[in-house]
Short mmCIF file of C-alpha atoms in Angstrom, two decimals:
data_model
loop_
_atom_site.label_atom_id
_atom_site.label_comp_id
_atom_site.label_asym_id
_atom_site.label_seq_id
_atom_site.Cartn_x
_atom_site.Cartn_y
_atom_site.Cartn_z
CA MET A 3 63.72 142.58 -16.85
CA ARG A 4 64.50 145.75 -14.64
CA LEU A 5 68.16 147.01 -14.61
CA THR A 6 69.29 148.74 -11.53
CA ALA A 7 73.02 150.44 -11.40
CA ILE A 8 74.68 151.09 -8.50
CA GLY A 9 78.05 152.92 -7.55
CA ALA A 10 80.45 152.73 -5.27
CA GLY A 11 83.89 154.79 -5.76
CA GLU A 12 85.31 153.60 -8.94
CA ALA A 13 83.51 150.52 -9.07
CA THR A 14 79.78 150.10 -10.53
CA VAL A 15 77.48 146.83 -10.44
CA SER A 16 74.64 146.05 -12.66
CA VAL A 17 71.77 144.27 -11.37
CA PHE A 18 69.17 141.97 -13.54
CA GLY A 19 65.83 141.25 -11.88
CA GLY A 20 64.11 138.31 -13.52
CA ASP A 21 62.76 134.84 -12.64
CA GLY A 22 64.65 132.92 -10.16
CA GLY A 23 66.80 136.12 -9.22
CA LEU A 24 66.84 138.71 -6.62
CA ILE A 25 65.20 141.76 -7.22
CA GLY A 26 63.69 144.95 -5.55
CA GLN A 27 65.24 146.11 -2.21
CA GLU A 28 67.12 142.95 -1.72
CA ALA A 29 69.02 142.85 -4.49
CA VAL A 30 70.05 146.50 -4.22
CA ARG A 31 71.64 145.71 -1.02
CA VAL A 32 73.54 142.67 -2.08
CA ALA A 33 74.78 144.40 -5.06
CA ALA A 34 76.15 147.79 -2.79
CA ALA A 35 78.14 145.19 -0.19
CA GLU A 36 79.38 143.53 -3.36
CA ALA A 37 80.64 146.93 -4.89
CA ARG A 38 81.95 148.09 -1.62
CA ILE A 39 84.15 145.00 -1.25
CA ASP A 40 85.38 144.89 -4.57
CA ALA A 41 86.36 148.83 -4.77
CA PRO A 42 89.95 149.40 -5.71
CA GLU A 43 90.53 151.34 -2.44
CA LEU A 44 89.18 148.77 0.01
CA ARG A 45 90.50 145.55 -1.06
CA ALA A 46 91.19 142.86 1.71
CA GLY A 47 94.76 143.34 3.20
CA GLU A 48 95.08 147.08 2.58
CA GLN A 49 93.57 147.96 5.92
CA VAL A 50 94.53 147.21 9.50
CA VAL A 51 91.94 146.60 12.40
CA ALA A 52 92.55 146.18 15.96
CA VAL A 53 89.75 144.11 17.78
CA ASP A 54 89.70 144.61 21.67
CA VAL A 55 87.41 141.63 23.29
CA GLN A 56 86.75 141.41 26.99
CA PHE A 57 85.65 137.94 28.45
CA ALA A 58 84.12 138.36 31.62
CA ALA A 59 82.65 135.10 33.55
CA VAL A 60 80.28 136.29 36.32
CA SER A 61 79.62 133.73 39.17
CA ALA A 62 77.07 133.87 41.40
CA THR A 63 77.27 130.83 44.45
CA THR A 64 75.34 130.30 47.03
CA LEU A 65 75.91 128.05 50.01
CA LYS A 66 73.53 126.88 53.04
CA ALA A 67 74.49 124.51 55.57
CA LEU A 68 73.47 123.38 59.19
CA GLY A 69 74.81 120.68 61.44
CA PHE A 70 74.75 119.18 65.02
CA ASN A 71 77.14 117.54 66.79
CA PHE A 72 76.46 115.94 70.21
CA SER A 73 78.76 114.45 73.25
CA LYS A 74 78.55 113.38 76.98
CA LEU A 75 80.36 115.08 79.87
CA SER A 76 80.20 116.47 83.44
CA GLY A 77 80.44 119.99 85.09
CA ASP A 78 79.04 123.06 84.85
CA ILE A 79 77.71 125.01 81.63
CA GLN A 80 80.03 126.02 79.29
CA GLY A 81 79.77 127.61 75.66
CA ALA A 82 82.05 129.22 72.63
CA ILE A 83 81.21 130.65 69.66
CA VAL A 84 83.54 130.68 66.55
CA SER A 85 83.93 132.36 63.23
CA PRO A 86 84.28 130.75 60.09
CA SER A 87 87.42 129.14 58.92
CA SER A 88 89.19 129.56 62.25
CA LEU A 89 88.40 126.16 63.45
CA GLY A 90 89.19 122.56 62.80
CA SER A 91 87.93 120.74 65.74
CA ALA A 92 86.47 121.20 68.99
CA SER A 93 86.14 118.64 72.10
CA PHE A 94 84.31 118.90 75.43
CA ASP A 95 86.18 118.13 78.78
CA PRO A 96 84.83 117.74 82.52
CA GLY A 97 87.67 120.45 83.45
CA GLY A 98 86.45 122.78 80.02
CA LEU A 99 86.01 123.13 76.72
CA SER A 100 88.55 122.28 74.52
CA LEU A 101 88.33 123.27 70.59
CA GLU A 102 89.86 119.97 69.35
CA ALA A 103 87.21 117.74 67.95
CA SER A 104 85.71 117.44 64.26
CA ALA A 105 82.79 120.08 64.14
CA PRO A 106 80.18 119.39 61.63
CA ILE A 107 81.12 122.35 59.46
CA GLN A 108 84.59 123.50 59.37
CA ASN A 109 84.30 126.70 57.89
CA ALA A 110 80.84 127.56 59.61
CA PHE A 111 79.73 129.57 62.37
CA ASN A 112 79.83 127.46 65.20
CA LEU A 113 78.21 127.76 68.54
CA PHE A 114 79.22 125.51 71.65
CA LEU A 115 77.12 124.35 74.66
CA SER A 116 77.58 121.94 76.85
CA ALA A 117 76.18 121.21 80.49
CA PRO A 118 78.82 118.49 82.03
CA ASN A 119 76.74 118.12 85.21
CA ARG A 120 73.98 116.98 82.87
CA GLY A 121 76.54 115.03 80.54
CA ILE A 122 75.38 116.82 77.71
CA GLY A 123 77.34 118.62 74.95
CA ALA A 124 76.01 120.25 71.60
CA VAL A 125 77.80 121.77 68.40
CA LEU A 126 75.78 123.92 66.40
CA SER A 127 77.06 124.75 63.06
CA ALA A 128 75.39 127.03 60.37
CA LEU A 129 76.63 128.44 57.41
CA SER A 130 74.98 130.99 54.60
CA SER A 131 77.36 132.47 51.89
CA ASN A 132 77.18 134.26 48.68
CA GLY A 133 80.09 134.55 46.28
CA LEU A 134 80.30 136.56 43.30
CA SER A 135 83.57 136.85 40.97
CA GLN A 136 84.53 137.94 37.87
CA LEU A 137 87.21 136.31 35.26
CA LEU A 138 88.48 138.48 32.86
CA ALA A 139 90.98 138.48 29.72
CA GLN A 140 91.07 141.39 27.74
CA PRO A 141 93.21 140.47 24.45
CA THR A 142 93.53 142.99 21.73
CA LEU A 143 94.49 141.25 18.34
CA LEU A 144 95.93 143.00 15.41
CA VAL A 145 94.78 141.96 12.06
CA ARG A 146 94.66 142.50 8.45
CA SER A 147 91.31 142.89 6.47
CA GLY A 148 90.03 139.55 5.25
CA GLU A 149 92.96 137.69 7.50
CA GLN A 150 92.32 135.45 10.49
CA ALA A 151 93.62 135.80 13.84
CA SER A 152 93.73 133.71 17.21
CA PHE A 153 94.25 134.07 21.01
CA LEU A 154 94.31 131.22 23.57
CA ALA A 155 94.81 131.97 27.36
CA GLY A 156 94.75 128.73 29.08
CA GLY A 157 96.63 125.49 29.07
CA GLU A 158 96.93 121.81 27.89
CA PHE A 159 95.90 118.51 29.83
CA PRO A 160 97.27 115.22 29.03
CA VAL A 161 94.50 112.81 27.53
CA PRO A 162 95.99 109.09 27.22
CA VAL A 163 94.99 107.25 24.08
CA PRO A 164 95.05 103.07 23.79
CA GLN A 165 96.99 102.28 20.55
CA ALA A 166 97.32 98.79 19.42
CA SER A 167 100.79 97.30 19.03
CA GLY A 168 102.54 93.91 18.33
CA SER A 169 103.24 93.17 22.27
CA GLY A 170 99.69 94.30 22.96
CA ASN A 171 97.61 98.12 23.84
CA MET A 172 99.67 100.77 24.56
CA LEU A 173 99.25 104.17 25.71
CA SER A 174 100.31 107.26 24.12
CA ILE A 175 99.78 110.77 25.09
CA GLN A 176 97.83 113.39 23.25
CA TYR A 177 97.41 117.27 24.98
CA LYS A 178 94.22 119.14 24.58
CA GLU A 179 93.86 122.72 24.69
CA PHE A 180 91.38 124.59 27.25
CA GLY A 181 91.01 128.19 28.50
CA VAL A 182 90.21 131.37 26.95
CA ARG A 183 90.12 131.04 22.98
CA LEU A 184 88.91 133.65 20.28
CA SER A 185 89.18 133.76 16.69
CA VAL A 186 88.38 136.84 14.82
CA THR A 187 88.37 137.57 11.00
CA PRO A 188 87.51 141.39 10.14
CA PHE A 189 86.32 142.42 6.64
CA VAL A 190 86.66 146.70 5.65
CA LEU A 191 83.69 147.71 4.08
CA SER A 192 84.74 151.48 3.95
CA LYS A 193 86.33 153.80 6.23
CA ASP A 194 83.50 153.58 8.53
CA HIS A 195 82.39 150.04 8.73
CA ILE A 196 83.88 146.49 9.56
CA VAL A 197 82.02 143.39 9.05
CA LEU A 198 83.52 141.20 11.69
CA LYS A 199 83.32 137.36 12.18
CA ILE A 200 83.91 136.44 15.89
CA ALA A 201 84.12 132.99 17.27
CA PRO A 202 84.97 133.49 21.13
CA GLU A 203 84.80 130.25 23.54
CA VAL A 204 85.73 129.55 26.95
CA SER A 205 86.46 126.01 28.59
CA GLU A 206 87.45 124.51 31.57
CA LEU A 207 88.34 120.85 33.11
CA ASP A 208 84.98 119.38 34.58
CA TYR A 209 86.33 116.51 37.05
CA ALA A 210 83.17 115.63 38.07
CA ASN A 211 82.29 114.22 34.22
CA GLY A 212 85.61 112.42 33.90
CA VAL A 213 86.45 108.97 33.18
CA GLN A 214 89.17 106.56 34.05
CA LEU A 215 91.29 104.58 31.72
CA GLN A 216 93.74 102.28 32.63
CA GLY A 217 94.19 103.95 36.03
CA TYR A 218 94.31 107.20 34.67
CA VAL A 219 91.51 109.81 35.34
CA VAL A 220 90.60 111.84 32.23
CA PRO A 221 88.88 115.11 33.13
CA GLY A 222 85.83 116.58 31.18
CA LEU A 223 85.51 119.85 29.53
CA ARG A 224 82.72 122.32 30.47
CA ARG A 225 82.77 124.54 27.22
CA ARG A 226 80.65 127.64 26.33
CA SER A 227 81.26 129.06 22.78
CA ALA A 228 79.40 131.09 20.23
CA GLU A 229 79.75 132.21 16.64
CA THR A 230 78.50 135.20 14.85
CA THR A 231 78.83 137.57 12.06
CA VAL A 232 78.03 141.14 12.48
CA GLU A 233 78.45 144.54 10.54
CA LEU A 234 79.32 147.55 12.98
CA GLY A 235 81.02 151.49 12.57
CA SER A 236 84.83 151.58 13.49
CA GLY A 237 85.06 151.92 17.53
CA GLN A 238 81.54 150.32 17.84
CA SER A 239 81.10 147.82 20.18
CA PHE A 240 78.31 144.80 20.67
CA VAL A 241 77.90 142.42 23.69
CA ILE A 242 77.56 138.51 23.34
CA ALA A 243 75.40 137.22 26.46
CA GLY A 244 73.39 134.54 27.48
CA LEU A 245 75.85 131.57 27.86
CA SER A 246 75.17 130.34 31.04
CA TYR A 247 76.20 127.52 33.34
CA SER A 248 73.84 126.18 36.37
CA SER A 249 74.61 123.41 38.81
CA GLN A 250 73.02 122.13 42.33
CA THR A 251 74.30 120.16 44.95
CA VAL A 252 72.56 118.86 48.10
CA THR A 253 74.43 116.70 50.57
CA LYS A 254 72.58 115.13 53.61
CA GLU A 255 74.07 113.11 56.51
CA LYS A 256 71.45 111.85 59.00
CA THR A 257 71.21 109.43 62.04
CA PRO A 258 69.12 106.25 60.94
CA PHE A 259 65.39 106.64 62.43
CA LEU A 260 66.08 109.58 64.43
CA GLY A 261 67.05 111.93 61.60
CA ASP A 262 63.48 111.23 60.00
CA LEU A 263 61.60 112.28 63.14
CA PRO A 264 59.11 115.36 62.55
CA VAL A 265 60.67 118.18 63.78
CA LEU A 266 63.08 116.30 66.11
CA GLY A 267 64.86 114.90 63.34
CA ALA A 268 66.43 118.30 62.63
CA PHE A 269 68.72 117.64 65.57
CA PHE A 270 70.27 114.54 64.33
CA LYS A 271 71.11 115.28 60.93
CA ARG A 272 73.22 117.71 58.62
CA GLN A 273 72.53 119.36 55.07
CA GLN A 274 74.48 121.21 52.75
CA ASN A 275 72.40 123.05 49.85
CA GLN A 276 75.03 124.72 47.18
CA LYS A 277 73.93 126.55 44.04
CA GLU A 278 76.49 127.99 41.16
CA LYS A 279 75.26 129.83 38.30
CA GLN A 280 77.92 131.09 35.81
CA GLU A 281 77.41 133.15 32.77
CA LEU A 282 79.91 134.28 29.81
CA ILE A 283 79.40 137.70 28.71
CA ILE A 284 81.55 139.07 25.84
CA VAL A 285 82.35 142.32 24.28
CA ALA A 286 84.05 143.23 21.13
CA THR A 287 85.33 146.50 19.64
CA PRO A 288 86.86 146.40 16.26
CA ARG A 289 88.35 149.84 15.15
CA LEU A 290 90.78 151.10 12.41
CA VAL A 291 94.37 151.61 13.35
CA THR A 292 97.45 152.91 11.49
CA ALA A 293 101.19 152.98 12.27
CA VAL A 294 102.58 155.69 14.33
CA LYS A 295 105.65 157.82 13.51
CA PRO A 296 108.99 156.42 15.42
CA GLU A 297 109.11 159.79 17.88
CA GLU A 298 105.20 159.21 18.68
CA VAL A 299 105.72 155.57 20.41
CA PRO A 300 105.59 156.15 24.02
CA PRO A 301 108.29 154.39 26.22
CA LEU A 302 108.00 150.78 27.58
CA PRO A 303 107.56 150.16 31.12
CA GLY A 304 110.65 150.37 32.73
CA VAL A 305 112.29 152.80 30.35
CA ALA A 306 114.08 155.67 32.23
CA VAL A 307 112.19 158.92 32.92
CA ASP A 308 113.01 162.26 34.70
CA PRO A 309 110.41 162.56 37.41
CA GLY A 310 109.78 165.58 39.11
CA ILE A 311 109.55 166.17 42.90
CA GLY A 312 106.19 165.82 42.98
CA ASP A 313 106.21 162.66 40.64
CA MET A 314 108.10 160.98 43.08
CA ILE A 315 106.24 161.68 45.94
CA LEU A 316 102.77 160.37 44.19
CA GLY A 317 104.57 157.79 42.51
CA THR A 318 102.83 159.12 38.90
CA ASP A 319 106.16 159.69 37.18
CA GLY A 320 105.82 157.83 33.53
CA LEU A 321 101.77 157.21 34.02
CA ASP A 322 100.87 159.28 31.10
CA GLN A 323 103.43 157.65 28.72
CA THR A 324 102.68 154.34 29.77
CA SER A 325 98.98 154.58 29.81
CA ALA A 326 98.54 155.06 25.96
CA PRO A 327 98.07 151.88 23.75
CA LEU A 328 101.60 150.97 22.46
CA GLY A 329 102.37 150.92 18.63
CA VAL A 330 98.74 152.31 17.13
CA VAL A 331 96.43 155.13 17.35
CA ARG A 332 93.28 155.21 16.39
CA ARG A 333 91.44 157.50 13.45
#
């Protein structure tokens, strides 16, 4: 039997190694953690933690499309080029070109050509675009050590639920939450170390995978979530990434037989290829905080201040006061 004694503040833990028990460095680490948690000056609830969390949903979308339209007319050669999102339709008339008839791809670059004397008109629509967007949520939760705090930025959608009754089946409505959800539980080990249990989740409505129930369309939920426990210092950050989602949609339209011809078949069909990839990135930063004195509380936005002439011209009055965190300061 081996005895190892570890001290932490006023608390002392003794670990006995033997058959079926922890020995060596593993026992030392476990005892040290228990000693820090049980130390009188570090009991749960005696420390307050502010957890800053940033959600970034980075979405990359690629869209490519190509299509042709033909018509018959008479007259001289005419042409026009129309930029995206500025055309609803186009038409060819013997007296000139009229942008009224439906184009193959409304939001694309459209090239109009016509040879009225030969009775031919054509519309070429081509689209190639790339999109990148970020959907951000930056909540800050203030919670005591050992307690749980939660956050939700989103909404609720109705879900019909069948219920049996004496007169037959009836529908009741239940509401399900969706959006950006966060649940955190911090444990303060010392003045410089915090164990943080965090469970972030991002969900959005997915009508493509919805179901229909007695005339009601109930959307599905596209959900990405994670749950982890880490130990880090006050003010340090950690990142959760790799929660990705990808989809690809290909739409084809063609003239029977003519669209299947080699080479020439490209003039008798339309094709649209859309790819979407979305990745969720989460950055969490716990820090120890303490209350400020009443005279140190910065004014809220809208509180009257006395700006100078330069502040009034540049519009910077009250910028320093309102940019400070409200109600808490860092140690």
